[in-house]
PDB file of C-alpha atoms in Angstrom:
ATOM      1  CA  UNK A   1      21.520  -9.198  -3.439  1.00  0.00           C
ATOM      2  CA  UNK A   2      20.693 -11.709  -6.187  1.00  0.00           C
ATOM      3  CA  UNK A   3      19.111 -10.055  -9.247  1.00  0.00           C
ATOM      4  CA  UNK A   4      16.490 -12.098 -11.113  1.00  0.00           C
ATOM      5  CA  UNK A   5      14.754 -11.688 -14.451  1.00  0.00           C
ATOM      6  CA  UNK A   6      11.119 -10.588 -14.631  1.00  0.00           C
ATOM      7  CA  UNK A   7       9.960 -14.086 -15.574  1.00  0.00           C
ATOM      8  CA  UNK A   8      11.574 -15.555 -12.454  1.00  0.00           C
ATOM      9  CA  UNK A   9      10.244 -13.032  -9.955  1.00  0.00           C
ATOM     10  CA  UNK A  10       7.298 -13.069  -7.560  1.00  0.00           C
ATOM     11  CA  UNK A  11       5.590 -10.033  -6.064  1.00  0.00           C
ATOM     12  CA  UNK A  12       3.721  -9.808  -2.760  1.00  0.00           C
ATOM     13  CA  UNK A  13       0.912  -7.225  -2.372  1.00  0.00           C
ATOM     14  CA  UNK A  14      -0.178  -5.930   1.049  1.00  0.00           C
ATOM     15  CA  UNK A  15      -3.417  -4.000   1.582  1.00  0.00           C
ATOM     16  CA  UNK A  16      -4.480  -1.206   3.946  1.00  0.00           C
ATOM     17  CA  UNK A  17      -6.140  -1.279   7.371  1.00  0.00           C
ATOM     18  CA  UNK A  18      -9.689  -2.801   7.376  1.00  0.00           C
ATOM     19  CA  UNK A  19      -9.213  -4.196   3.829  1.00  0.00           C
ATOM     20  CA  UNK A  20      -8.185  -7.743   2.905  1.00  0.00           C
ATOM     21  CA  UNK A  21      -6.179  -9.571   0.247  1.00  0.00           C
ATOM     22  CA  UNK A  22      -8.926  -9.174  -2.379  1.00  0.00           C
ATOM     23  CA  UNK A  23      -8.911  -5.365  -2.277  1.00  0.00           C
ATOM     24  CA  UNK A  24      -6.251  -4.865  -4.970  1.00  0.00           C
ATOM     25  CA  UNK A  25      -6.871  -7.871  -7.214  1.00  0.00           C
ATOM     26  CA  UNK A  26      -9.081  -6.051  -9.718  1.00  0.00           C
ATOM     27  CA  UNK A  27      -6.618  -3.206 -10.315  1.00  0.00           C
ATOM     28  CA  UNK A  28      -3.317  -5.093 -10.235  1.00  0.00           C
ATOM     29  CA  UNK A  29      -3.683  -8.577 -11.688  1.00  0.00           C
ATOM     30  CA  UNK A  30      -3.650  -7.452 -15.328  1.00  0.00           C
ATOM     31  CA  UNK A  31      -0.809  -4.876 -15.067  1.00  0.00           C
ATOM     32  CA  UNK A  32       1.445  -7.174 -13.032  1.00  0.00           C
ATOM     33  CA  UNK A  33       0.709 -10.442 -14.830  1.00  0.00           C
ATOM     34  CA  UNK A  34       3.146  -9.669 -17.651  1.00  0.00           C
ATOM     35  CA  UNK A  35       5.942  -8.844 -15.204  1.00  0.00           C
ATOM     36  CA  UNK A  36       5.839 -11.685 -12.682  1.00  0.00           C
ATOM     37  CA  UNK A  37       5.767 -15.438 -12.463  1.00  0.00           C
ATOM     38  CA  UNK A  38       3.396 -15.261  -9.483  1.00  0.00           C
ATOM     39  CA  UNK A  39       1.428 -12.487  -7.753  1.00  0.00           C
ATOM     40  CA  UNK A  40       0.670 -13.041  -4.073  1.00  0.00           C
ATOM     41  CA  UNK A  41      -2.188 -11.081  -2.528  1.00  0.00           C
ATOM     42  CA  UNK A  42      -1.709 -11.581   1.213  1.00  0.00           C
ATOM     43  CA  UNK A  43      -3.972 -10.799   4.176  1.00  0.00           C
ATOM     44  CA  UNK A  44      -2.147  -8.527   6.611  1.00  0.00           C
ATOM     45  CA  UNK A  45      -2.104  -9.565  10.299  1.00  0.00           C
ATOM     46  CA  UNK A  46      -5.558  -9.314  11.865  1.00  0.00           C
ATOM     47  CA  UNK A  47      -7.265  -9.210   8.469  1.00  0.00           C
ATOM     48  CA  UNK A  48      -8.960 -11.909   6.428  1.00  0.00           C
ATOM     49  CA  UNK A  49      -7.397 -15.297   7.105  1.00  0.00           C
ATOM     50  CA  UNK A  50      -4.211 -14.057   8.819  1.00  0.00           C
ATOM     51  CA  UNK A  51      -4.540 -13.955  12.617  1.00  0.00           C
ATOM     52  CA  UNK A  52      -2.273 -11.840  14.773  1.00  0.00           C
ATOM     53  CA  UNK A  53       0.314 -14.105  16.366  1.00  0.00           C
ATOM     54  CA  UNK A  54       1.137 -12.967  19.915  1.00  0.00           C
ATOM     55  CA  UNK A  55       4.713 -11.969  20.580  1.00  0.00           C
ATOM     56  CA  UNK A  56       7.294 -10.730  18.096  1.00  0.00           C
ATOM     57  CA  UNK A  57       5.746  -8.790  15.159  1.00  0.00           C
ATOM     58  CA  UNK A  58       8.484 -10.167  12.906  1.00  0.00           C
ATOM     59  CA  UNK A  59       6.609 -13.510  12.802  1.00  0.00           C
ATOM     60  CA  UNK A  60       4.531 -12.136   9.915  1.00  0.00           C
ATOM     61  CA  UNK A  61       7.654 -11.141   8.012  1.00  0.00           C
ATOM     62  CA  UNK A  62       9.199 -14.544   8.725  1.00  0.00           C
ATOM     63  CA  UNK A  63       6.141 -16.142   7.122  1.00  0.00           C
ATOM     64  CA  UNK A  64       6.429 -13.950   4.019  1.00  0.00           C
ATOM     65  CA  UNK A  65      10.038 -15.024   3.532  1.00  0.00           C
ATOM     66  CA  UNK A  66       8.852 -18.596   2.931  1.00  0.00           C
ATOM     67  CA  UNK A  67       7.122 -17.486  -0.283  1.00  0.00           C
ATOM     68  CA  UNK A  68      10.350 -17.194  -2.276  1.00  0.00           C
ATOM     69  CA  UNK A  69      14.073 -16.554  -1.689  1.00  0.00           C
ATOM     70  CA  UNK A  70      13.734 -13.106  -3.272  1.00  0.00           C
ATOM     71  CA  UNK A  71      10.678 -11.159  -4.379  1.00  0.00           C
ATOM     72  CA  UNK A  72       9.305  -7.683  -4.955  1.00  0.00           C
ATOM     73  CA  UNK A  73       6.872  -6.050  -2.565  1.00  0.00           C
ATOM     74  CA  UNK A  74       3.931  -3.670  -2.934  1.00  0.00           C
ATOM     75  CA  UNK A  75       2.013  -2.102  -0.059  1.00  0.00           C
ATOM     76  CA  UNK A  76      -0.641   0.537   0.478  1.00  0.00           C
ATOM     77  CA  UNK A  77      -0.961   2.492   3.776  1.00  0.00           C
ATOM     78  CA  UNK A  78      -0.724  -0.153   6.524  1.00  0.00           C
ATOM     79  CA  UNK A  79       0.566  -2.605   3.924  1.00  0.00           C
ATOM     80  CA  UNK A  80       3.153  -0.021   2.884  1.00  0.00           C
ATOM     81  CA  UNK A  81       4.306   0.377   6.474  1.00  0.00           C
ATOM     82  CA  UNK A  82       4.645  -3.384   6.797  1.00  0.00           C
ATOM     83  CA  UNK A  83       6.579  -3.493   3.531  1.00  0.00           C
ATOM     84  CA  UNK A  84       9.067  -0.889   4.756  1.00  0.00           C
ATOM     85  CA  UNK A  85       9.265  -2.609   8.142  1.00  0.00           C
ATOM     86  CA  UNK A  86      10.111  -5.913   6.461  1.00  0.00           C
ATOM     87  CA  UNK A  87      12.967  -4.327   4.512  1.00  0.00           C
ATOM     88  CA  UNK A  88      14.654  -3.622   7.837  1.00  0.00           C
ATOM     89  CA  UNK A  89      13.973  -7.024   9.439  1.00  0.00           C
ATOM     90  CA  UNK A  90      14.959  -9.112   6.399  1.00  0.00           C
ATOM     91  CA  UNK A  91      17.569  -7.146   4.441  1.00  0.00           C
ATOM     92  CA  UNK A  92      18.517  -8.614   1.081  1.00  0.00           C
ATOM     93  CA  UNK A  93      15.237 -10.461   0.497  1.00  0.00           C
ATOM     94  CA  UNK A  94      13.300  -7.708  -1.310  1.00  0.00           C
ATOM     95  CA  UNK A  95      14.686  -6.538  -4.654  1.00  0.00           C
ATOM     96  CA  UNK A  96      12.187  -3.736  -5.328  1.00  0.00           C
ATOM     97  CA  UNK A  97       9.500  -2.243  -3.111  1.00  0.00           C
ATOM     98  CA  UNK A  98       6.666   0.103  -4.031  1.00  0.00           C
ATOM     99  CA  UNK A  99       4.720   1.773  -1.230  1.00  0.00           C
ATOM    100  CA  UNK A 100       1.725   4.110  -1.394  1.00  0.00           C
ATOM    101  CA  UNK A 101       0.928   6.498   1.469  1.00  0.00           C
ATOM    102  CA  UNK A 102       3.210   4.656   3.876  1.00  0.00           C
ATOM    103  CA  UNK A 103       4.521   5.934   7.218  1.00  0.00           C
ATOM    104  CA  UNK A 104       8.291   5.714   7.767  1.00  0.00           C
ATOM    105  CA  UNK A 105       7.864   5.705  11.533  1.00  0.00           C
ATOM    106  CA  UNK A 106       7.301   8.217  14.310  1.00  0.00           C
ATOM    107  CA  UNK A 107      10.474  10.064  15.241  1.00  0.00           C
ATOM    108  CA  UNK A 108       9.744  11.425  18.745  1.00  0.00           C
ATOM    109  CA  UNK A 109       9.090   9.467  21.937  1.00  0.00           C
ATOM    110  CA  UNK A 110       6.202  11.722  22.955  1.00  0.00           C
ATOM    111  CA  UNK A 111       4.468  11.445  19.587  1.00  0.00           C
ATOM    112  CA  UNK A 112       4.937   7.669  19.663  1.00  0.00           C
ATOM    113  CA  UNK A 113       3.355   7.425  23.106  1.00  0.00           C
ATOM    114  CA  UNK A 114       0.429   9.578  21.980  1.00  0.00           C
ATOM    115  CA  UNK A 115      -0.101   7.391  18.919  1.00  0.00           C
ATOM    116  CA  UNK A 116       0.036   4.233  21.028  1.00  0.00           C
ATOM    117  CA  UNK A 117      -2.655   5.694  23.287  1.00  0.00           C
ATOM    118  CA  UNK A 118      -4.751   6.604  20.249  1.00  0.00           C
ATOM    119  CA  UNK A 119      -4.340   3.130  18.744  1.00  0.00           C
ATOM    120  CA  UNK A 120      -5.307   1.542  22.062  1.00  0.00           C
ATOM    121  CA  UNK A 121      -8.498   3.599  22.299  1.00  0.00           C
ATOM    122  CA  UNK A 122      -9.383   2.573  18.763  1.00  0.00           C
ATOM    123  CA  UNK A 123      -8.615  -1.075  19.566  1.00  0.00           C
ATOM    124  CA  UNK A 124     -10.873  -0.979  22.613  1.00  0.00           C
ATOM    125  CA  UNK A 125     -13.657   0.509  20.541  1.00  0.00           C
ATOM    126  CA  UNK A 126     -13.317  -2.228  17.940  1.00  0.00           C
ATOM    127  CA  UNK A 127     -13.386  -4.906  20.633  1.00  0.00           C
ATOM    128  CA  UNK A 128     -16.672  -3.509  21.922  1.00  0.00           C
ATOM    129  CA  UNK A 129     -18.447  -4.033  18.567  1.00  0.00           C
ATOM    130  CA  UNK A 130     -20.739  -7.078  18.374  1.00  0.00           C
ATOM    131  CA  UNK A 131     -19.875  -9.312  15.435  1.00  0.00           C
ATOM    132  CA  UNK A 132     -21.307 -12.469  13.915  1.00  0.00           C
ATOM    133  CA  UNK A 133     -19.242 -14.311  11.349  1.00  0.00           C
ATOM    134  CA  UNK A 134     -20.771 -15.812   8.218  1.00  0.00           C
ATOM    135  CA  UNK A 135     -22.338 -14.809   4.937  1.00  0.00           C
ATOM    136  CA  UNK A 136     -25.458 -12.695   5.067  1.00  0.00           C
ATOM    137  CA  UNK A 137     -24.816 -11.150   8.475  1.00  0.00           C
ATOM    138  CA  UNK A 138     -25.215  -7.382   8.500  1.00  0.00           C
ATOM    139  CA  UNK A 139     -22.940  -6.512  11.458  1.00  0.00           C
ATOM    140  CA  UNK A 140     -24.420  -3.042  11.467  1.00  0.00           C
ATOM    141  CA  UNK A 141     -22.151  -1.726  14.233  1.00  0.00           C
ATOM    142  CA  UNK A 142     -19.012  -2.632  12.293  1.00  0.00           C
ATOM    143  CA  UNK A 143     -20.555  -1.189   9.136  1.00  0.00           C
ATOM    144  CA  UNK A 144     -21.199   2.095  10.970  1.00  0.00           C
ATOM    145  CA  UNK A 145     -17.585   2.120  12.183  1.00  0.00           C
ATOM    146  CA  UNK A 146     -16.308   1.582   8.632  1.00  0.00           C
ATOM    147  CA  UNK A 147     -18.506   4.378   7.308  1.00  0.00           C
ATOM    148  CA  UNK A 148     -17.165   6.712  10.002  1.00  0.00           C
ATOM    149  CA  UNK A 149     -13.572   5.622   9.324  1.00  0.00           C
ATOM    150  CA  UNK A 150     -14.025   6.386   5.653  1.00  0.00           C
ATOM    151  CA  UNK A 151     -15.174   9.949   6.397  1.00  0.00           C
ATOM    152  CA  UNK A 152     -11.775  10.891   7.839  1.00  0.00           C
ATOM    153  CA  UNK A 153     -10.376  13.967   6.013  1.00  0.00           C
ATOM    154  CA  UNK A 154      -7.358  11.857   5.030  1.00  0.00           C
ATOM    155  CA  UNK A 155      -9.470  10.050   2.424  1.00  0.00           C
ATOM    156  CA  UNK A 156     -10.874  13.165   0.740  1.00  0.00           C
ATOM    157  CA  UNK A 157     -14.078  12.432  -1.179  1.00  0.00           C
ATOM    158  CA  UNK A 158     -13.652   8.643  -1.255  1.00  0.00           C
ATOM    159  CA  UNK A 159     -16.928   6.730  -1.172  1.00  0.00           C
ATOM    160  CA  UNK A 160     -16.967   3.059  -0.207  1.00  0.00           C
ATOM    161  CA  UNK A 161     -19.000   0.925  -2.590  1.00  0.00           C
ATOM    162  CA  UNK A 162     -21.109  -2.025  -1.442  1.00  0.00           C
ATOM    163  CA  UNK A 163     -18.310  -4.276  -2.713  1.00  0.00           C
ATOM    164  CA  UNK A 164     -15.744  -2.379  -0.622  1.00  0.00           C
ATOM    165  CA  UNK A 165     -17.911  -2.746   2.474  1.00  0.00           C
ATOM    166  CA  UNK A 166     -18.517  -6.453   1.923  1.00  0.00           C
ATOM    167  CA  UNK A 167     -14.784  -7.080   1.781  1.00  0.00           C
ATOM    168  CA  UNK A 168     -14.136  -5.061   4.933  1.00  0.00           C
ATOM    169  CA  UNK A 169     -17.000  -6.726   6.801  1.00  0.00           C
ATOM    170  CA  UNK A 170     -15.150 -10.038   6.451  1.00  0.00           C
ATOM    171  CA  UNK A 171     -12.700  -8.817   9.097  1.00  0.00           C
ATOM    172  CA  UNK A 172     -13.386  -9.542  12.755  1.00  0.00           C
ATOM    173  CA  UNK A 173     -13.214  -6.443  14.995  1.00  0.00           C
ATOM    174  CA  UNK A 174     -11.221  -8.268  17.684  1.00  0.00           C
ATOM    175  CA  UNK A 175      -8.548  -9.170  15.133  1.00  0.00           C
ATOM    176  CA  UNK A 176      -8.445  -5.606  13.808  1.00  0.00           C
ATOM    177  CA  UNK A 177      -7.860  -4.507  17.405  1.00  0.00           C
ATOM    178  CA  UNK A 178      -5.042  -7.031  17.778  1.00  0.00           C
ATOM    179  CA  UNK A 179      -3.529  -5.731  14.551  1.00  0.00           C
ATOM    180  CA  UNK A 180      -3.397  -2.203  15.968  1.00  0.00           C
ATOM    181  CA  UNK A 181      -1.722  -3.410  19.151  1.00  0.00           C
ATOM    182  CA  UNK A 182       1.001  -5.385  17.366  1.00  0.00           C
ATOM    183  CA  UNK A 183       1.399  -3.647  14.008  1.00  0.00           C
ATOM    184  CA  UNK A 184      -0.059  -0.154  14.449  1.00  0.00           C
ATOM    185  CA  UNK A 185       1.881   2.993  13.655  1.00  0.00           C
ATOM    186  CA  UNK A 186       2.570   3.448  17.365  1.00  0.00           C
ATOM    187  CA  UNK A 187       4.331   0.065  17.469  1.00  0.00           C
ATOM    188  CA  UNK A 188       6.362   0.503  14.310  1.00  0.00           C
ATOM    189  CA  UNK A 189       9.914   1.727  14.886  1.00  0.00           C
ATOM    190  CA  UNK A 190      11.335   4.750  13.093  1.00  0.00           C
ATOM    191  CA  UNK A 191      12.687   3.066   9.966  1.00  0.00           C
ATOM    192  CA  UNK A 192      14.515   6.024   8.444  1.00  0.00           C
ATOM    193  CA  UNK A 193      18.101   5.095   9.311  1.00  0.00           C
ATOM    194  CA  UNK A 194      17.608   1.392   8.630  1.00  0.00           C
ATOM    195  CA  UNK A 195      16.103   2.128   5.215  1.00  0.00           C
ATOM    196  CA  UNK A 196      19.199   4.143   4.332  1.00  0.00           C
ATOM    197  CA  UNK A 197      21.209   0.954   4.628  1.00  0.00           C
ATOM    198  CA  UNK A 198      19.003  -1.345   2.551  1.00  0.00           C
ATOM    199  CA  UNK A 199      19.940  -2.277  -1.007  1.00  0.00           C
ATOM    200  CA  UNK A 200      16.282  -2.481  -2.051  1.00  0.00           C
ATOM    201  CA  UNK A 201      15.151  -0.113  -4.790  1.00  0.00           C
ATOM    202  CA  UNK A 202      12.277   1.931  -3.336  1.00  0.00           C
ATOM    203  CA  UNK A 203       9.405   3.755  -5.035  1.00  0.00           C
ATOM    204  CA  UNK A 204       7.212   5.992  -2.855  1.00  0.00           C
ATOM    205  CA  UNK A 205       3.824   7.229  -4.106  1.00  0.00           C
ATOM    206  CA  UNK A 206       1.526   9.747  -2.431  1.00  0.00           C
ATOM    207  CA  UNK A 207      -1.689  11.589  -3.279  1.00  0.00           C
ATOM    208  CA  UNK A 208      -1.672  15.235  -4.295  1.00  0.00           C
ATOM    209  CA  UNK A 209      -4.181  16.328  -1.629  1.00  0.00           C
ATOM    210  CA  UNK A 210      -2.803  14.127   1.168  1.00  0.00           C
ATOM    211  CA  UNK A 211      -0.918  16.807   3.109  1.00  0.00           C
ATOM    212  CA  UNK A 212       0.116  14.432   5.903  1.00  0.00           C
ATOM    213  CA  UNK A 213       1.845  12.024   3.550  1.00  0.00           C
ATOM    214  CA  UNK A 214       3.197  14.777   1.351  1.00  0.00           C
ATOM    215  CA  UNK A 215       5.427  15.520   4.351  1.00  0.00           C
ATOM    216  CA  UNK A 216       6.213  11.810   4.637  1.00  0.00           C
ATOM    217  CA  UNK A 217       7.228  11.826   0.978  1.00  0.00           C
ATOM    218  CA  UNK A 218       9.707  14.594   1.794  1.00  0.00           C
ATOM    219  CA  UNK A 219      11.295  12.217   4.315  1.00  0.00           C
ATOM    220  CA  UNK A 220      11.370   9.465   1.699  1.00  0.00           C
ATOM    221  CA  UNK A 221      13.204  11.780  -0.703  1.00  0.00           C
ATOM    222  CA  UNK A 222      16.110  11.859   1.742  1.00  0.00           C
ATOM    223  CA  UNK A 223      16.675   8.144   1.170  1.00  0.00           C
ATOM    224  CA  UNK A 224      19.358   7.672  -1.472  1.00  0.00           C
ATOM    225  CA  UNK A 225      17.704   4.508  -2.817  1.00  0.00           C
ATOM    226  CA  UNK A 226      14.173   5.945  -3.093  1.00  0.00           C
ATOM    227  CA  UNK A 227      12.281   7.504  -6.001  1.00  0.00           C
ATOM    228  CA  UNK A 228       9.205   9.584  -5.106  1.00  0.00           C
ATOM    229  CA  UNK A 229       6.192  10.427  -7.258  1.00  0.00           C
ATOM    230  CA  UNK A 230       2.959  12.330  -6.602  1.00  0.00           C
ATOM    231  CA  UNK A 231      -0.357  11.017  -7.949  1.00  0.00           C
ATOM    232  CA  UNK A 232      -2.462  13.906  -9.269  1.00  0.00           C
ATOM    233  CA  UNK A 233      -6.007  14.435  -7.981  1.00  0.00           C
ATOM    234  CA  UNK A 234      -5.703  11.769  -5.301  1.00  0.00           C
ATOM    235  CA  UNK A 235      -5.939  11.722  -1.517  1.00  0.00           C
ATOM    236  CA  UNK A 236      -4.527   9.093   0.862  1.00  0.00           C
ATOM    237  CA  UNK A 237      -6.113   6.143  -0.961  1.00  0.00           C
ATOM    238  CA  UNK A 238      -4.536   6.889  -4.316  1.00  0.00           C
ATOM    239  CA  UNK A 239      -5.360   3.372  -5.517  1.00  0.00           C
ATOM    240  CA  UNK A 240      -9.054   4.135  -5.125  1.00  0.00           C
ATOM    241  CA  UNK A 241      -8.913   7.686  -6.486  1.00  0.00           C
ATOM    242  CA  UNK A 242      -6.604   7.082  -9.467  1.00  0.00           C
ATOM    243  CA  UNK A 243      -6.222   3.315 -10.029  1.00  0.00           C
ATOM    244  CA  UNK A 244      -4.975   3.640 -13.612  1.00  0.00           C
ATOM    245  CA  UNK A 245      -2.372   6.274 -12.754  1.00  0.00           C
ATOM    246  CA  UNK A 246      -1.104   4.206  -9.831  1.00  0.00           C
ATOM    247  CA  UNK A 247      -0.990   0.994 -11.875  1.00  0.00           C
ATOM    248  CA  UNK A 248       0.884   2.770 -14.675  1.00  0.00           C
ATOM    249  CA  UNK A 249       3.440   4.285 -12.281  1.00  0.00           C
ATOM    250  CA  UNK A 250       3.950   0.985 -10.458  1.00  0.00           C
ATOM    251  CA  UNK A 251       4.422  -1.121 -13.587  1.00  0.00           C
ATOM    252  CA  UNK A 252       6.768   1.440 -15.163  1.00  0.00           C
ATOM    253  CA  UNK A 253       9.002   1.352 -12.091  1.00  0.00           C
ATOM    254  CA  UNK A 254       8.911  -2.435 -11.720  1.00  0.00           C
ATOM    255  CA  UNK A 255       9.560  -3.028 -15.401  1.00  0.00           C
TER     256      UNK A 255
END
């Protein structure tokens, strides 16, 4: 792998499910600006301006590779899964990767089938929501879905602000459904063995009260190239709960 200086590097940032590329700009532009030549905030497939391309999921990773020959990668939740997934499809491209609350992949066939069924039910529900694109449209059914999604125990006491909701309401429900079918956890392979073989330096962050991903962090600790850190007083969305702590941990590792 070619090592580059901080001034010559780019970093790509990938957001979580139902967010878009603007979700992390406020918290990460200032901390990362001193470390990188360019910061790319990218819409994940089915979100914002990135449609889901039918066929091979690696088409999204192929598109990311055109950004630069080598770059660093940051991802939260779904974006973290995609970051880890890309390390296995394009080895040698990513120098450093930071992921927050990211799944390494389901290990059993039965659990994978159950998750695929769950993702499909969620996709069908999203497809049933009426939606009108354009500024000023309320899309109350999608708003109600987002409010319900946010109340999942995984997110602890997180409260979505009006700004959070406006960003999420930019996403079309049919594209979110397509994202689940092509890039959902049920579709992602178990990455554990492949990640053992990558030369990328990994940094895995998880929230103190996120019991599900505390167990995932234990899996990450088994990777010889991975450093793991817990974020105090945070649930699954550690960026929302403790943005300064996350930004400090990320920049310290990347520096």
